[in-house]
Amino acid sequence: IANGIFLASIVSTSSYIPTYMTTKGLDQVAASTVFSLASLIGIFAPLVWGFFSDRFHTKRKVAGISSISAVLCFALLLILPGGALVVFSVLYGILPRSIVPMANASAPDLVENPADVPVANSVREIISRLVSILLGIAVGFIIQSAGFVTLFIVLSVLMAVAGILWLVSKKVP
């Protein structure tokens, strides 16, 4: 569930963030360029996070910290003026966007028996896709009915819940 919330929140909002940046005063080209920094940084950041997860033998805790960091990123997106949104893009690229592959590889952290990893991966994938579909529909509805600010507040709450779920989850025997 935590993985589904995390992936759905990151994936379903990524296409709307440049649009929101234009409401903060950036033109479309500048907003897209600034947001593309997150993707560029997201190429290299997983190497660092992979090192930490291997060193501490957990992907689950790094994914939990990443979910909680998304709350900070969404708050910065709301608070920062248009000219300072590059700070958001850098932080968003470092965490949480760069952790998406690690969240997908967290199945070994969820089960004790290595033979159950394929089943855990399948269950995680199905739940993630279902949550992504539902949240993707909800994102469009929230933007149209309540606006971007409400969307980022709702997503911040969901990401905090996902982070807590990641951090307190136990292995399935």
Tab-separated table of C-alpha atoms in Angstrom:
chain	number	residue	atom	x	y	z
A	1	ILE	CA	0.000	0.000	0.000
A	2	ALA	CA	2.840	2.377	0.910
A	3	ASN	CA	4.553	1.625	-2.392
A	4	GLY	CA	1.308	2.249	-4.276
A	5	ILE	CA	0.727	5.592	-2.571
A	6	PHE	CA	4.345	6.631	-3.118
A	7	LEU	CA	4.523	5.700	-6.798
A	8	ALA	CA	1.063	7.020	-7.575
A	9	SER	CA	1.796	10.350	-5.909
A	10	ILE	CA	5.079	10.838	-7.746
A	11	VAL	CA	3.939	9.560	-11.142
A	12	SER	CA	0.482	11.131	-11.207
A	13	THR	CA	1.697	14.609	-10.268
A	14	SER	CA	4.857	14.831	-12.376
A	15	SER	CA	3.033	16.024	-15.471
A	16	TYR	CA	1.171	18.732	-13.513
A	17	ILE	CA	4.159	20.270	-11.714
A	18	PRO	CA	5.393	22.372	-14.688
A	19	THR	CA	1.823	23.634	-15.149
A	20	TYR	CA	1.717	24.649	-11.486
A	21	MET	CA	5.097	26.389	-11.890
A	22	THR	CA	3.559	28.587	-14.588
A	23	THR	CA	1.007	29.782	-12.025
A	24	LYS	CA	3.967	30.839	-9.851
A	25	GLY	CA	5.215	33.196	-12.567
A	26	LEU	CA	7.477	31.075	-14.773
A	27	ASP	CA	6.761	30.814	-18.478
A	28	GLN	CA	6.215	27.328	-19.939
A	29	VAL	CA	9.757	26.943	-21.262
A	30	ALA	CA	11.352	28.027	-17.980
A	31	ALA	CA	9.028	25.801	-15.930
A	32	SER	CA	9.791	22.758	-18.073
A	33	THR	CA	13.519	23.477	-18.001
A	34	VAL	CA	13.580	23.937	-14.231
A	35	PHE	CA	11.555	20.759	-13.671
A	36	SER	CA	13.797	18.794	-16.050
A	37	LEU	CA	16.597	19.294	-13.513
A	38	ALA	CA	14.780	16.776	-11.292
A	39	SER	CA	15.056	14.148	-14.033
A	40	LEU	CA	18.705	14.944	-14.673
A	41	ILE	CA	19.594	14.682	-10.999
A	42	GLY	CA	17.369	11.619	-10.717
A	43	ILE	CA	19.692	9.789	-13.105
A	44	PHE	CA	22.644	9.943	-10.697
A	45	ALA	CA	21.026	10.091	-7.255
A	46	PRO	CA	19.907	6.419	-7.240
A	47	LEU	CA	23.560	5.410	-7.204
A	48	VAL	CA	24.048	7.184	-3.881
A	49	TRP	CA	20.814	5.866	-2.395
A	50	GLY	CA	21.618	2.357	-3.635
A	51	PHE	CA	24.957	2.558	-1.822
A	52	PHE	CA	23.200	3.564	1.416
A	53	SER	CA	20.536	0.880	1.080
A	54	ASP	CA	23.166	-1.791	0.458
A	55	ARG	CA	25.304	-0.541	3.317
A	56	PHE	CA	22.403	-0.631	5.769
A	57	HIS	CA	20.751	-3.711	4.166
A	58	THR	CA	17.374	-2.104	3.624
A	59	LYS	CA	15.544	-0.531	0.744
A	60	ARG	CA	12.358	-0.194	2.748
A	61	LYS	CA	13.719	2.405	5.191
A	62	VAL	CA	15.242	4.513	2.417
A	63	ALA	CA	11.898	4.422	0.583
A	64	GLY	CA	10.142	5.459	3.813
A	65	ILE	CA	12.472	8.407	4.318
A	66	SER	CA	11.930	9.336	0.674
A	67	SER	CA	8.154	9.332	1.128
A	68	ILE	CA	8.476	11.627	4.106
A	69	SER	CA	10.870	13.874	2.160
A	70	ALA	CA	8.161	14.274	-0.490
A	71	VAL	CA	6.131	16.164	2.108
A	72	LEU	CA	8.982	18.691	2.347
A	73	CYS	CA	9.240	18.898	-1.450
A	74	PHE	CA	5.517	19.547	-1.899
A	75	ALA	CA	5.637	22.177	0.875
A	76	LEU	CA	8.563	23.888	-0.879
A	77	LEU	CA	6.627	23.831	-4.132
A	78	LEU	CA	3.813	25.735	-2.424
A	79	ILE	CA	5.995	28.160	-0.438
A	80	LEU	CA	8.834	29.080	-2.801
A	81	PRO	CA	8.393	31.977	-5.225
A	82	GLY	CA	8.725	31.262	-8.945
A	83	GLY	CA	12.359	32.347	-9.140
A	84	ALA	CA	13.447	29.916	-6.428
A	85	LEU	CA	11.694	26.814	-7.767
A	86	VAL	CA	15.043	25.446	-8.927
A	87	VAL	CA	15.604	24.538	-5.240
A	88	PHE	CA	12.460	22.395	-5.372
A	89	SER	CA	13.635	20.687	-8.579
A	90	VAL	CA	17.036	19.815	-7.126
A	91	LEU	CA	15.565	18.406	-3.906
A	92	TYR	CA	12.783	16.609	-5.789
A	93	GLY	CA	15.394	14.998	-8.045
A	94	ILE	CA	17.506	13.841	-5.099
A	95	LEU	CA	14.535	12.638	-3.062
A	96	PRO	CA	11.829	11.373	-3.697
A	97	ARG	CA	11.914	11.014	-7.485
A	98	SER	CA	15.208	9.113	-7.574
A	99	ILE	CA	13.906	6.489	-5.149
A	100	VAL	CA	11.190	5.142	-7.468
A	101	PRO	CA	13.424	2.278	-8.774
A	102	MET	CA	14.406	1.356	-5.223
A	103	ALA	CA	10.782	1.296	-4.102
A	104	ASN	CA	10.119	-1.116	-6.948
A	105	ALA	CA	12.994	-3.341	-5.786
A	106	SER	CA	11.851	-3.510	-2.161
A	107	ALA	CA	10.156	-6.930	-2.337
A	108	PRO	CA	13.104	-8.776	-0.706
A	109	ASP	CA	12.689	-6.468	2.303
A	110	LEU	CA	9.037	-7.465	2.621
A	111	VAL	CA	9.275	-11.270	2.858
A	112	GLU	CA	11.460	-13.583	4.923
A	113	ASN	CA	11.509	-16.505	2.506
A	114	PRO	CA	13.472	-15.702	-0.693
A	115	ALA	CA	11.196	-18.063	-2.649
A	116	ASP	CA	8.285	-15.691	-1.912
A	117	VAL	CA	9.941	-12.664	-3.570
A	118	PRO	CA	8.238	-13.186	-6.981
A	119	VAL	CA	4.830	-13.391	-5.298
A	120	ALA	CA	5.583	-10.288	-3.208
A	121	ASN	CA	6.680	-8.453	-6.358
A	122	SER	CA	3.466	-9.397	-8.149
A	123	VAL	CA	1.245	-8.341	-5.245
A	124	ARG	CA	3.177	-5.078	-4.848
A	125	GLU	CA	2.885	-4.367	-8.569
A	126	ILE	CA	-0.865	-5.056	-8.700
A	127	ILE	CA	-1.578	-2.882	-5.665
A	128	SER	CA	0.688	-0.106	-6.984
A	129	ARG	CA	-1.077	-0.064	-10.341
A	130	LEU	CA	-4.539	-0.018	-8.785
A	131	VAL	CA	-3.612	2.815	-6.432
A	132	SER	CA	-1.968	4.675	-9.351
A	133	ILE	CA	-5.124	4.440	-11.440
A	134	LEU	CA	-7.355	5.613	-8.604
A	135	LEU	CA	-5.028	8.420	-7.540
A	136	GLY	CA	-4.495	9.483	-11.154
A	137	ILE	CA	-8.243	9.961	-11.508
A	138	ALA	CA	-8.415	11.753	-8.164
A	139	VAL	CA	-5.542	14.121	-9.070
A	140	GLY	CA	-7.364	15.475	-12.109
A	141	PHE	CA	-10.579	15.830	-10.135
A	142	ILE	CA	-8.854	17.606	-7.227
A	143	ILE	CA	-7.077	20.057	-9.551
A	144	GLN	CA	-10.324	20.941	-11.346
A	145	SER	CA	-12.494	21.215	-8.261
A	146	ALA	CA	-10.158	22.518	-5.533
A	147	GLY	CA	-6.910	23.629	-7.210
A	148	PHE	CA	-3.227	22.817	-7.039
A	149	VAL	CA	-2.710	23.918	-3.436
A	150	THR	CA	-5.309	21.448	-2.182
A	151	LEU	CA	-3.770	18.728	-4.344
A	152	PHE	CA	-0.303	19.205	-2.857
A	153	ILE	CA	-1.711	19.310	0.681
A	154	VAL	CA	-3.621	16.047	0.101
A	155	LEU	CA	-0.539	14.445	-1.454
A	156	SER	CA	1.617	15.600	1.448
A	157	VAL	CA	-0.690	13.837	3.885
A	158	LEU	CA	-0.716	10.696	1.720
A	159	MET	CA	3.083	10.713	1.432
A	160	ALA	CA	3.478	11.115	5.200
A	161	VAL	CA	1.175	8.102	5.685
A	162	ALA	CA	3.134	6.134	3.065
A	163	GLY	CA	6.430	6.987	4.777
A	164	ILE	CA	5.126	5.843	8.136
A	165	LEU	CA	3.804	2.622	6.575
A	166	TRP	CA	7.208	1.969	4.962
A	167	LEU	CA	9.044	2.548	8.232
A	168	VAL	CA	6.781	0.414	10.439
A	169	SER	CA	6.143	-2.442	8.015
A	170	LYS	CA	7.389	-5.842	9.065
A	171	LYS	CA	8.475	-8.768	6.974
A	172	VAL	CA	5.776	-11.259	6.080
A	173	PRO	CA	6.749	-14.702	7.450
